[in-house]
mmCIF file with all atom_site columns, C-alpha atoms in Angstrom:
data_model
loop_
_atom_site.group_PDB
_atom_site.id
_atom_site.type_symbol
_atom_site.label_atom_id
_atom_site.label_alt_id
_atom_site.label_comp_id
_atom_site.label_asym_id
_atom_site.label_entity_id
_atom_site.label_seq_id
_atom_site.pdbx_PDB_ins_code
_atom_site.Cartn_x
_atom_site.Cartn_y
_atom_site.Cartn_z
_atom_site.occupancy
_atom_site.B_iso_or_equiv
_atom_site.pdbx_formal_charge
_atom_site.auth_seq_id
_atom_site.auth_comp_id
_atom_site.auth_asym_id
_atom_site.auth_atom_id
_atom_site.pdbx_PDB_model_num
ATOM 1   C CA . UNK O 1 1   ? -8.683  -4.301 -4.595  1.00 61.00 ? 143 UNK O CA 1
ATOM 2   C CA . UNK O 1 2   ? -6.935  -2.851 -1.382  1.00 68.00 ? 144 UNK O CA 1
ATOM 3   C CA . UNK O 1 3   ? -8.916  -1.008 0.841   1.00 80.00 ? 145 UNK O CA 1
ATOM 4   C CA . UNK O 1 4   ? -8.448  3.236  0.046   1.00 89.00 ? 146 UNK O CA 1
ATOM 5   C CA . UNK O 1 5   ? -7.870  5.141  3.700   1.00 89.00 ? 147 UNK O CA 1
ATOM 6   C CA . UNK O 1 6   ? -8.722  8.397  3.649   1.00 95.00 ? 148 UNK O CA 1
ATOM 7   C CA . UNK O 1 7   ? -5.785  10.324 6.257   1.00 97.00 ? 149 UNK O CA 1
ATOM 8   C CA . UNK O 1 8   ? -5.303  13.562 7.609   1.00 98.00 ? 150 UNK O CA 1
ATOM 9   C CA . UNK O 1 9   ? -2.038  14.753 9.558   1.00 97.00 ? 151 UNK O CA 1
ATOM 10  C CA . UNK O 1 10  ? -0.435  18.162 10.455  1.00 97.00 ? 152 UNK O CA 1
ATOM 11  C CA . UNK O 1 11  ? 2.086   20.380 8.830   1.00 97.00 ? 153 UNK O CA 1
ATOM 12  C CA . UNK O 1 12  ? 3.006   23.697 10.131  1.00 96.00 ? 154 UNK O CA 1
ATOM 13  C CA . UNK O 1 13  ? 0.059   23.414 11.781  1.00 97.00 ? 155 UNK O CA 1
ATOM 14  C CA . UNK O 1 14  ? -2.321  22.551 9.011   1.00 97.00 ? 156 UNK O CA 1
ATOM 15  C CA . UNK O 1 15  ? -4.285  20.001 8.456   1.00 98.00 ? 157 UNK O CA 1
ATOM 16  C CA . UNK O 1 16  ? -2.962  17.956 4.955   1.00 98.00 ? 158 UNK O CA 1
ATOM 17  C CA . UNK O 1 17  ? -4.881  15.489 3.547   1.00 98.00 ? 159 UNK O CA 1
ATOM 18  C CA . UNK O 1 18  ? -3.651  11.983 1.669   1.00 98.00 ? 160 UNK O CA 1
ATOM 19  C CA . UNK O 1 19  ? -4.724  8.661  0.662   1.00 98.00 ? 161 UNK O CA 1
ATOM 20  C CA . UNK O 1 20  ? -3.266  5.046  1.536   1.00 97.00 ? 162 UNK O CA 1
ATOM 21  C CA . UNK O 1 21  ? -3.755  2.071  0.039   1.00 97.00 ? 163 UNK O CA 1
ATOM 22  C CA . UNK O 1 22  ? -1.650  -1.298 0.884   1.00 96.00 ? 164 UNK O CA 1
ATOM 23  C CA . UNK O 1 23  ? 1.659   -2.306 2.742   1.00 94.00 ? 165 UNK O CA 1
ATOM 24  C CA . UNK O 1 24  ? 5.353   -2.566 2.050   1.00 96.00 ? 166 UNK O CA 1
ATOM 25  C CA . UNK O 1 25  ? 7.744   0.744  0.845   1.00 97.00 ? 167 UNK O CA 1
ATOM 26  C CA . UNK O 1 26  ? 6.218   3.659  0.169   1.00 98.00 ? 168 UNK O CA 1
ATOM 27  C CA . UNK O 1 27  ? 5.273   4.914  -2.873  1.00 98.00 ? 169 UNK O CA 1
ATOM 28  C CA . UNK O 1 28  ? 4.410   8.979  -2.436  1.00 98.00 ? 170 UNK O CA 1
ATOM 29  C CA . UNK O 1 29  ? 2.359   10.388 -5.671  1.00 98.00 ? 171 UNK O CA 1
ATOM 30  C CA . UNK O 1 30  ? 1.731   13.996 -6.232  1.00 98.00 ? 172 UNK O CA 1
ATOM 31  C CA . UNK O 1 31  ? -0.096  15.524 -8.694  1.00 98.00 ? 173 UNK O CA 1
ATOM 32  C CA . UNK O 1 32  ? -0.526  18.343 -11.316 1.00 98.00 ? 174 UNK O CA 1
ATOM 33  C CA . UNK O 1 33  ? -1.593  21.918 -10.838 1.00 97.00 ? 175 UNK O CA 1
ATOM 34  C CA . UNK O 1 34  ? -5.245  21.072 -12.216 1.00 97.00 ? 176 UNK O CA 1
ATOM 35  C CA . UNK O 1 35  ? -5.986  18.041 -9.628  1.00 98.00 ? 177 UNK O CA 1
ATOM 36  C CA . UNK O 1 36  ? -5.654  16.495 -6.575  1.00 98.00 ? 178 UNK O CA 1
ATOM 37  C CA . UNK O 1 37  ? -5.029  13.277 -4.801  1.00 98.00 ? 179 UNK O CA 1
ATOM 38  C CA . UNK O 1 38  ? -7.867  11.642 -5.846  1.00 98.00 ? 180 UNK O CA 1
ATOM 39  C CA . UNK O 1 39  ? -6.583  11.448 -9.532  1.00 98.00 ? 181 UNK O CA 1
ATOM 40  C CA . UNK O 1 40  ? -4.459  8.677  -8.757  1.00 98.00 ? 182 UNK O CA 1
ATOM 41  C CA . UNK O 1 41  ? -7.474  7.108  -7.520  1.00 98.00 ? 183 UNK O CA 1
ATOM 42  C CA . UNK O 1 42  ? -10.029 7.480  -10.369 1.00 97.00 ? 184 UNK O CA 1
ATOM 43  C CA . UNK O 1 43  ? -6.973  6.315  -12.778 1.00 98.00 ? 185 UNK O CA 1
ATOM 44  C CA . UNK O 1 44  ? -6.541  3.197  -10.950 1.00 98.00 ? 186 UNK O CA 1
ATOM 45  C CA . UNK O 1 45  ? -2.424  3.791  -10.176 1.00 98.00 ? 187 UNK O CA 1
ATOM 46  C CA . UNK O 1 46  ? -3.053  3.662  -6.450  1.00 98.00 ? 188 UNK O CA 1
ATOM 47  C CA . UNK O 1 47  ? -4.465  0.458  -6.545  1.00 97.00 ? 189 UNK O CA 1
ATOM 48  C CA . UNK O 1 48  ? -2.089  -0.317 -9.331  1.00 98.00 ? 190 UNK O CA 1
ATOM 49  C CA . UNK O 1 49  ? 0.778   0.443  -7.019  1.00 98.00 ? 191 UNK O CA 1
ATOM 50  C CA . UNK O 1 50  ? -0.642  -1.393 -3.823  1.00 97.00 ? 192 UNK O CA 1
ATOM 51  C CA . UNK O 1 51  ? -1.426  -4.878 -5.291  1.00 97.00 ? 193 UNK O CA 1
ATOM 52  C CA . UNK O 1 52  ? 2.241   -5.425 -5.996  1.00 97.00 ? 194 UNK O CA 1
ATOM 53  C CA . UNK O 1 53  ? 3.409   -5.040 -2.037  1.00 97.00 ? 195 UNK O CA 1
ATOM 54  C CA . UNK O 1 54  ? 3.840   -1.269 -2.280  1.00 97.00 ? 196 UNK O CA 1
ATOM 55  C CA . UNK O 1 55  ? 2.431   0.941  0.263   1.00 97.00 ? 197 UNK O CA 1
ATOM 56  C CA . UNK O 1 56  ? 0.942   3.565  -2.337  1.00 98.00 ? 198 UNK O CA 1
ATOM 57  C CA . UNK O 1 57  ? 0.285   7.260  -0.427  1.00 98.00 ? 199 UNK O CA 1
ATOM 58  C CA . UNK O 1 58  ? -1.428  9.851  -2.673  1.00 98.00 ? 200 UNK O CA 1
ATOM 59  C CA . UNK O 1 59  ? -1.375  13.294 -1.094  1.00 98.00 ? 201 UNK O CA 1
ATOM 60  C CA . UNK O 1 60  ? -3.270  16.773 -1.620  1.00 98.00 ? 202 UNK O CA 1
ATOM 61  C CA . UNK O 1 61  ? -0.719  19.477 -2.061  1.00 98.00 ? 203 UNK O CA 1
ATOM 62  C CA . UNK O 1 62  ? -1.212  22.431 0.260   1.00 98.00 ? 204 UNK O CA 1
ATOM 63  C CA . UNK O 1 63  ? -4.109  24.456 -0.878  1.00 98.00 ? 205 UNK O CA 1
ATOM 64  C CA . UNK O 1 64  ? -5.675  21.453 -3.414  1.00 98.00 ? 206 UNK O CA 1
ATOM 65  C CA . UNK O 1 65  ? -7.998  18.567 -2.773  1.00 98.00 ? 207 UNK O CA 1
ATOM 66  C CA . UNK O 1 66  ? -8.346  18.473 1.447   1.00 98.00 ? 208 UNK O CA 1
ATOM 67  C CA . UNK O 1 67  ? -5.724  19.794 2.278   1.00 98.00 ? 209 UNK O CA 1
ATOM 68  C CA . UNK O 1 68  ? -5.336  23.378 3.705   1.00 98.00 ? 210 UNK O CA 1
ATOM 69  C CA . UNK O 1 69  ? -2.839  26.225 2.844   1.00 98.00 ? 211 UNK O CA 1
ATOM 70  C CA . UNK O 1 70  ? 0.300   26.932 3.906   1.00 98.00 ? 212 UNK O CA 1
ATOM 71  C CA . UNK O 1 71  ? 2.103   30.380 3.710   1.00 96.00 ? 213 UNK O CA 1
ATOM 72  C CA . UNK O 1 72  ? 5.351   30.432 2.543   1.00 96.00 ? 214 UNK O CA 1
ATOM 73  C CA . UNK O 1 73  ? 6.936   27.359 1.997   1.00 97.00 ? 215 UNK O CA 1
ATOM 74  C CA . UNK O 1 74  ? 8.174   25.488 -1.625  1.00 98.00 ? 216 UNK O CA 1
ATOM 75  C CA . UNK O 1 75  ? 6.091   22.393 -2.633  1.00 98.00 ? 217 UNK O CA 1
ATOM 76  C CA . UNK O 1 76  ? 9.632   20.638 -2.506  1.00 98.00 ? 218 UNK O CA 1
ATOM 77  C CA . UNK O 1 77  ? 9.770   21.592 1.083   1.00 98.00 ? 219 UNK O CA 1
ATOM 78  C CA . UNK O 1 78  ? 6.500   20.807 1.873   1.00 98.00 ? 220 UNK O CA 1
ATOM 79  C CA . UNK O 1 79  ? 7.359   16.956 0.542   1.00 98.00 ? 221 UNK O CA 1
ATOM 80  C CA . UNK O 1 80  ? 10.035  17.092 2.972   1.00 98.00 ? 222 UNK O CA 1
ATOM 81  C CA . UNK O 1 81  ? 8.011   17.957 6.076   1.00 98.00 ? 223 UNK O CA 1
ATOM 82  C CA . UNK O 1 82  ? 5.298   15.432 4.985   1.00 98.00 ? 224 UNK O CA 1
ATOM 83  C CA . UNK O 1 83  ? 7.615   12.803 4.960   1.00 98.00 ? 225 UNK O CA 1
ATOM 84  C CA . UNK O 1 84  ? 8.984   13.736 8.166   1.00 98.00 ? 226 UNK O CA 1
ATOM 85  C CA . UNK O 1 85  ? 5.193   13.932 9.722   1.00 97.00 ? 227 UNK O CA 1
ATOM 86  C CA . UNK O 1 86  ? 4.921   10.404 8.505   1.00 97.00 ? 228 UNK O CA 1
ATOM 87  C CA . UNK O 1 87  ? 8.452   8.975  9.866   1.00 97.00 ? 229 UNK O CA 1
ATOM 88  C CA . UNK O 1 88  ? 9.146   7.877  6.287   1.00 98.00 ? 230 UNK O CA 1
ATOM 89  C CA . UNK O 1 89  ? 13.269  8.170  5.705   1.00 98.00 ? 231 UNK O CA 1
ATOM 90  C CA . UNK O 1 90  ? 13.078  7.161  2.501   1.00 98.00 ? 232 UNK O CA 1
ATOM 91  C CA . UNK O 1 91  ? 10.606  6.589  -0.433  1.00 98.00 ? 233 UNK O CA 1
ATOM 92  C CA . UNK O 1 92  ? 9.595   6.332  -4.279  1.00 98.00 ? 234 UNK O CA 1
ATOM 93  C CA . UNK O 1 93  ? 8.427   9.503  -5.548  1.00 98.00 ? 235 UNK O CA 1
ATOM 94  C CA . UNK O 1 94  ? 6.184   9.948  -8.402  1.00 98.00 ? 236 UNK O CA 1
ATOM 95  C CA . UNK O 1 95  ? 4.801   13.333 -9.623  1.00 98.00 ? 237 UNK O CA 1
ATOM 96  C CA . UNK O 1 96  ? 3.114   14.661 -12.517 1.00 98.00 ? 238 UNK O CA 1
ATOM 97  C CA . UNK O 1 97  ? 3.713   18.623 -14.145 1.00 98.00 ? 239 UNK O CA 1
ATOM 98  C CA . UNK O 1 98  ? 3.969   21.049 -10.906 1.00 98.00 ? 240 UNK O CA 1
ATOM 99  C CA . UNK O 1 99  ? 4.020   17.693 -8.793  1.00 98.00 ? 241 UNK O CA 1
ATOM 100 C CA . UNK O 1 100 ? 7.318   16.553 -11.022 1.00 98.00 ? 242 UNK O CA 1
ATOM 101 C CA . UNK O 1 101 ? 9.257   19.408 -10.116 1.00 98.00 ? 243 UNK O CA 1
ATOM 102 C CA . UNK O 1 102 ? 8.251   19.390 -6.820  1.00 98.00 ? 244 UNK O CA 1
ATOM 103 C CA . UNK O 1 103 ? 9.623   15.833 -6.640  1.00 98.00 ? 245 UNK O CA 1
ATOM 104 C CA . UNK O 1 104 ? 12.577  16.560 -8.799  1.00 98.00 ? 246 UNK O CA 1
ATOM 105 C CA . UNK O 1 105 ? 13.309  19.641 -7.100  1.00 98.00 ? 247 UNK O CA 1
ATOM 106 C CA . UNK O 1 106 ? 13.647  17.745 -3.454  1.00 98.00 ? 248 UNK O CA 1
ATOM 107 C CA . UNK O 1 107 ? 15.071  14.783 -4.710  1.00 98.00 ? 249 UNK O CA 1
ATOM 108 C CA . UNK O 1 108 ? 18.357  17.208 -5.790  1.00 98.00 ? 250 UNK O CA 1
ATOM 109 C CA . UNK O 1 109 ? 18.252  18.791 -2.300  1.00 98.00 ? 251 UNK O CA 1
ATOM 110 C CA . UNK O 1 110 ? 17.282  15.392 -0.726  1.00 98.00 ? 252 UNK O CA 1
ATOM 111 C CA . UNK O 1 111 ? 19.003  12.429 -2.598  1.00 97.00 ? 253 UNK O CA 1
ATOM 112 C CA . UNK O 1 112 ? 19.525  10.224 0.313   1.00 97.00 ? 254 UNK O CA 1
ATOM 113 C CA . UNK O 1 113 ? 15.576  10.200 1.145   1.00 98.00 ? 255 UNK O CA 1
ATOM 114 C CA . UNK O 1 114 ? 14.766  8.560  -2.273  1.00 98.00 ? 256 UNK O CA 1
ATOM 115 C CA . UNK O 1 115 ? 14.867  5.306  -3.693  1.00 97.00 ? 257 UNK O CA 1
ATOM 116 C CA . UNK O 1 116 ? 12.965  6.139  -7.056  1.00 98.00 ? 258 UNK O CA 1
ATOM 117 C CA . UNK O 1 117 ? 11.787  8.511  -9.212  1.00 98.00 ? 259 UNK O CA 1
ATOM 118 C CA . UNK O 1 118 ? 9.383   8.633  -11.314 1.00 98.00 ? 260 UNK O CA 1
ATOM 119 C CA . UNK O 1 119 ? 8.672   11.769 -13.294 1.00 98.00 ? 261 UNK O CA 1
ATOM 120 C CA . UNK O 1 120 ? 5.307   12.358 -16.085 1.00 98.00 ? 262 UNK O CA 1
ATOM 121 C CA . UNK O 1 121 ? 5.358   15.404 -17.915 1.00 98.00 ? 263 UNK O CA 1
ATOM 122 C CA . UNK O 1 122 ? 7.143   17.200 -14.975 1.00 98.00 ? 264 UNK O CA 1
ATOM 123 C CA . UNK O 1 123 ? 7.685   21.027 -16.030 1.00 98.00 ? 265 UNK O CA 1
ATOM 124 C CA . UNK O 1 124 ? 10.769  23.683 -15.105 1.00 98.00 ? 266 UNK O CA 1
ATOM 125 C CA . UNK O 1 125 ? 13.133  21.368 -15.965 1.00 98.00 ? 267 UNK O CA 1
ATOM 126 C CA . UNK O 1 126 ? 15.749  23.730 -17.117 1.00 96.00 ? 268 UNK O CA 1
ATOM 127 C CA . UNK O 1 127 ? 16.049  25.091 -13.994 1.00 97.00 ? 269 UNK O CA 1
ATOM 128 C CA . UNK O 1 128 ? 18.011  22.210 -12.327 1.00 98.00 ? 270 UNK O CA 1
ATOM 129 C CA . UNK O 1 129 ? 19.959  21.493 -15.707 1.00 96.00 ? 271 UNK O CA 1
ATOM 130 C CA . UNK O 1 130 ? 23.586  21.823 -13.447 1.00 96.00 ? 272 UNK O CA 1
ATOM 131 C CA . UNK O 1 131 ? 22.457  19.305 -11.025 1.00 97.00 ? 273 UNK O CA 1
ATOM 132 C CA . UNK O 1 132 ? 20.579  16.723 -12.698 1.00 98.00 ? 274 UNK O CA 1
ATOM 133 C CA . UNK O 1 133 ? 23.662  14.519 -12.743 1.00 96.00 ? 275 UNK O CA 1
ATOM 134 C CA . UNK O 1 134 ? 23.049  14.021 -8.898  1.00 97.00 ? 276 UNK O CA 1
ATOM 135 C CA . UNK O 1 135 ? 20.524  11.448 -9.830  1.00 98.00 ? 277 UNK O CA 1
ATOM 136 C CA . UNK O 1 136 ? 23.045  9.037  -11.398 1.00 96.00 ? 278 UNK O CA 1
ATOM 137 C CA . UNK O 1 137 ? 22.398  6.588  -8.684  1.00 93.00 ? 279 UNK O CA 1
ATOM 138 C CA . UNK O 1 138 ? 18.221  6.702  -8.585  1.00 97.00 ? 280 UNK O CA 1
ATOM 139 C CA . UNK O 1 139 ? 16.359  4.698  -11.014 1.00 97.00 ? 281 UNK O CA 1
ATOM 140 C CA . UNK O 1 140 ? 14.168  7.095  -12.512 1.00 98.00 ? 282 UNK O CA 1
ATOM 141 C CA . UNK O 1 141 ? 11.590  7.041  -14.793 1.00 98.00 ? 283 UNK O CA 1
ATOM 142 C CA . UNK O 1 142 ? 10.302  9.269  -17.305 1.00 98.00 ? 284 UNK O CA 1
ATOM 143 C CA . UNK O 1 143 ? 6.519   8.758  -18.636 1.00 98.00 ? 285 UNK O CA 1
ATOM 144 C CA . UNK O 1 144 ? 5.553   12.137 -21.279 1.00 98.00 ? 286 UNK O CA 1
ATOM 145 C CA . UNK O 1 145 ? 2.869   12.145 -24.287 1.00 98.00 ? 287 UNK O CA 1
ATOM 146 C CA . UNK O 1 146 ? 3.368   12.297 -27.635 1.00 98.00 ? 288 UNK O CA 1
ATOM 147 C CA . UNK O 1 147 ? 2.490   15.484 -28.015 1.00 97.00 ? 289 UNK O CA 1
ATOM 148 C CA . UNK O 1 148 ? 2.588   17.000 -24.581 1.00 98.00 ? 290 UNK O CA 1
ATOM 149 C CA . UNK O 1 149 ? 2.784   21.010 -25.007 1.00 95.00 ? 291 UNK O CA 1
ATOM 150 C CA . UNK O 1 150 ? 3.457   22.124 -21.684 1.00 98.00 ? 292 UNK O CA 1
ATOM 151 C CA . UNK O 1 151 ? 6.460   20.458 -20.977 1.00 98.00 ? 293 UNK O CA 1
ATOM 152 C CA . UNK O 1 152 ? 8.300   19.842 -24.253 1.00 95.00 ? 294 UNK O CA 1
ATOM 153 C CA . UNK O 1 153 ? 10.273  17.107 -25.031 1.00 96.00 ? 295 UNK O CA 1
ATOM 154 C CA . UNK O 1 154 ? 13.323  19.041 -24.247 1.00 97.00 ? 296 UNK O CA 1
ATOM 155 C CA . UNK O 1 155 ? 12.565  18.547 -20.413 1.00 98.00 ? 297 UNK O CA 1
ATOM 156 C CA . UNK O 1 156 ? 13.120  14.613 -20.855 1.00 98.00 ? 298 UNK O CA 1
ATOM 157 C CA . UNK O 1 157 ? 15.816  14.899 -23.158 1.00 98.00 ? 299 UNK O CA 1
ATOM 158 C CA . UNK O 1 158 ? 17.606  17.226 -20.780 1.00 97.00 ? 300 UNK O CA 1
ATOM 159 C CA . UNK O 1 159 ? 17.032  14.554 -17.982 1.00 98.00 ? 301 UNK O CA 1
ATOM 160 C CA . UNK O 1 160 ? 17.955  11.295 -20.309 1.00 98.00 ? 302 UNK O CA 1
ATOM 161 C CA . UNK O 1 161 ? 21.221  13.510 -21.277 1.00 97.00 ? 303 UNK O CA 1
ATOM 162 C CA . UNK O 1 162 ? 22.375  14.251 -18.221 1.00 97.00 ? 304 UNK O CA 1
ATOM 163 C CA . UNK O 1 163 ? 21.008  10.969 -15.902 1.00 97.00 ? 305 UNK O CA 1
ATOM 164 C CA . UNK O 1 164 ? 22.643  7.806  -17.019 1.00 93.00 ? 306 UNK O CA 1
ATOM 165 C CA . UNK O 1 165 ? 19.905  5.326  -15.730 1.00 93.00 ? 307 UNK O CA 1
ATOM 166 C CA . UNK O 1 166 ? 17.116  7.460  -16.478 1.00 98.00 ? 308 UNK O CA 1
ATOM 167 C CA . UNK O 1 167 ? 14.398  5.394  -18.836 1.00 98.00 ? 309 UNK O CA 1
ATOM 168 C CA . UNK O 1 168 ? 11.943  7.139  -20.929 1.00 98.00 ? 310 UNK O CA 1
ATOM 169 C CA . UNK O 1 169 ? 8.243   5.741  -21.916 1.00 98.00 ? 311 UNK O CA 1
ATOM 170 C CA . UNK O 1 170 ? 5.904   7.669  -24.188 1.00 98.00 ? 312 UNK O CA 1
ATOM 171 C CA . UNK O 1 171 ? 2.108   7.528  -23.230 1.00 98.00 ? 313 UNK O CA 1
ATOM 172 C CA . UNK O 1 172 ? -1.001  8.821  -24.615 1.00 98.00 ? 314 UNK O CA 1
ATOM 173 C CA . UNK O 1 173 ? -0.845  12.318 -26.782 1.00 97.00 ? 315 UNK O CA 1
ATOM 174 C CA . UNK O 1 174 ? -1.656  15.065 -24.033 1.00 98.00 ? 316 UNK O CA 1
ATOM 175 C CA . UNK O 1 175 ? 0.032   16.668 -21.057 1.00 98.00 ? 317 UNK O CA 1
ATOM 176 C CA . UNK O 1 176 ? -1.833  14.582 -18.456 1.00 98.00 ? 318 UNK O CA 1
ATOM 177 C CA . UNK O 1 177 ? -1.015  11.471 -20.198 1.00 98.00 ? 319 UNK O CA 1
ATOM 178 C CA . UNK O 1 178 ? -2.427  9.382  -17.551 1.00 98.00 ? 320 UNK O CA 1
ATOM 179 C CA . UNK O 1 179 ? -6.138  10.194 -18.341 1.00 98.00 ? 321 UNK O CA 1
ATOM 180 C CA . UNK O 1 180 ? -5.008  9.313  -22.395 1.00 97.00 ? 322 UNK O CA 1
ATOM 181 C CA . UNK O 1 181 ? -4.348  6.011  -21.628 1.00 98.00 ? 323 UNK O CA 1
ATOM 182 C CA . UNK O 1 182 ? -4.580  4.765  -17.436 1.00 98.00 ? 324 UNK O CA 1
ATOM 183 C CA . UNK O 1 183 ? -4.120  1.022  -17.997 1.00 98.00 ? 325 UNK O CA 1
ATOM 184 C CA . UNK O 1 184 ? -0.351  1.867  -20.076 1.00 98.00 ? 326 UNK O CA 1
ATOM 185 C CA . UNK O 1 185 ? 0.453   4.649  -17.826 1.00 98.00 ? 327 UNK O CA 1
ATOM 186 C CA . UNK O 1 186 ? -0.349  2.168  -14.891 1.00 98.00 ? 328 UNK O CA 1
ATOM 187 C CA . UNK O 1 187 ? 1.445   -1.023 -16.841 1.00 98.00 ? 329 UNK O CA 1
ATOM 188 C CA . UNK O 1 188 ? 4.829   1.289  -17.318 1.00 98.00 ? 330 UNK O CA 1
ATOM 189 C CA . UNK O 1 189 ? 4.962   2.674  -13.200 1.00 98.00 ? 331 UNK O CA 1
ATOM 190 C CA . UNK O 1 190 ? 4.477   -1.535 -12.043 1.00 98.00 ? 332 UNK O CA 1
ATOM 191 C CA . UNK O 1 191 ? 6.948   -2.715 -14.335 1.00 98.00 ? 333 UNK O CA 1
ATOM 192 C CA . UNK O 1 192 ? 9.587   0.083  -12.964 1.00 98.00 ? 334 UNK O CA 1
ATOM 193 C CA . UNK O 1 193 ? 8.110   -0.862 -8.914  1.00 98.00 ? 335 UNK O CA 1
ATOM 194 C CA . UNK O 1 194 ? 8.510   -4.632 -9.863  1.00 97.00 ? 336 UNK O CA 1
ATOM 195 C CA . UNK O 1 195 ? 12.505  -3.873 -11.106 1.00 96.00 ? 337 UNK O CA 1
ATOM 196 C CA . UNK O 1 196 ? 13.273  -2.379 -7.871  1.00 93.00 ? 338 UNK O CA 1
ATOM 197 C CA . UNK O 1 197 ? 11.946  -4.908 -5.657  1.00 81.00 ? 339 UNK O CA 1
#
């Protein structure tokens, strides 16, 4: 088990927290509306993530977990200027529901920064329809439940229709199907890190 490092840094002048575990390329998860950084902790995927080689960095959202508000800029953006804070040019991005579109929403304006995707359950979808096709060239990978009500299936099919490499998994029944079943959820994301290396 890697040591967990508990970080703070500034952006726009507040004080955002996030947690480390492990060396090698950076893996950044974000998370849903309903939790926080530690999440990824209690289901095991940071560790999951840093025993392979992978530097795994789980971060609070403004305004969630540790981390303090700040006014007026997009979660998308926010990934952007935490990245920059960090001196990290480019990295895997993972994020679940509000975190997926947050990640898929700056890896359309961002492409060059990332090297892999990984999106569970990630909602508002539909809004990026027209440019999905810009992530021809990023593995990505798609983890939903069964029966996942808040983002429908037609949010992965939309992806798998338009992004030629993207892969789908199905996990667990319920929106946050990482607390259904951690040890598949974890098994899928490794597998994907491990094809990339």
């Amino acid at each position: 088990m890697q040591q967990l490092i508990d970080k703070f840094l500034e952006v726009k002048g507040r004080k955002i927290h996030y947690i480390e575990s492990g060396d090698g390329s950076p893996v950044l998860l974000f998370h849903g509306a309903r939790f926080n950084a530690r999440t990824w902790v209690e289901t095991n995927t940071v560790d999951s993530i840093s025993s392979i080689g992978y530097k795994a960095i789980s971060v609070d959202f403004p305004g969630f977990g540790s981390s303090e508000k700040i006014e007026g800029i997009s979660l998308s953006e926010f990934i952007n200027l935490f990245m920059n804070s960090l001196g990290i040019n480019k990295a895997i991005l993972l994020g679940a529901s509000m975190g997926g579109k947050a990640v898929l929403e700056f890896s359309l304006k961002y492409t060059e920064s990332v090297s892999g995707l990984v999106l569970v359950g990630a909602v508002g979808v539909e809004g990026f329809e027209v440019q999905l096709s810009k992530l021809n060239k990023i593995p990505l990978l798609l983890i939903w439940g069964s029966r996942d009500t808040v983002s429908p299936k037609r949010n992965y099919e939309l992806i798998l229709d338009k992004v030629k490499n993207a892969k789908l998994e199905i996990v667990g029944k319920n929106h946050a199907c990482y607390l259904d079943d951690p040890n598949t959820f974890n098994e899928k994301i490794v597998n994907f890190l491990k094809g990339m290396k």
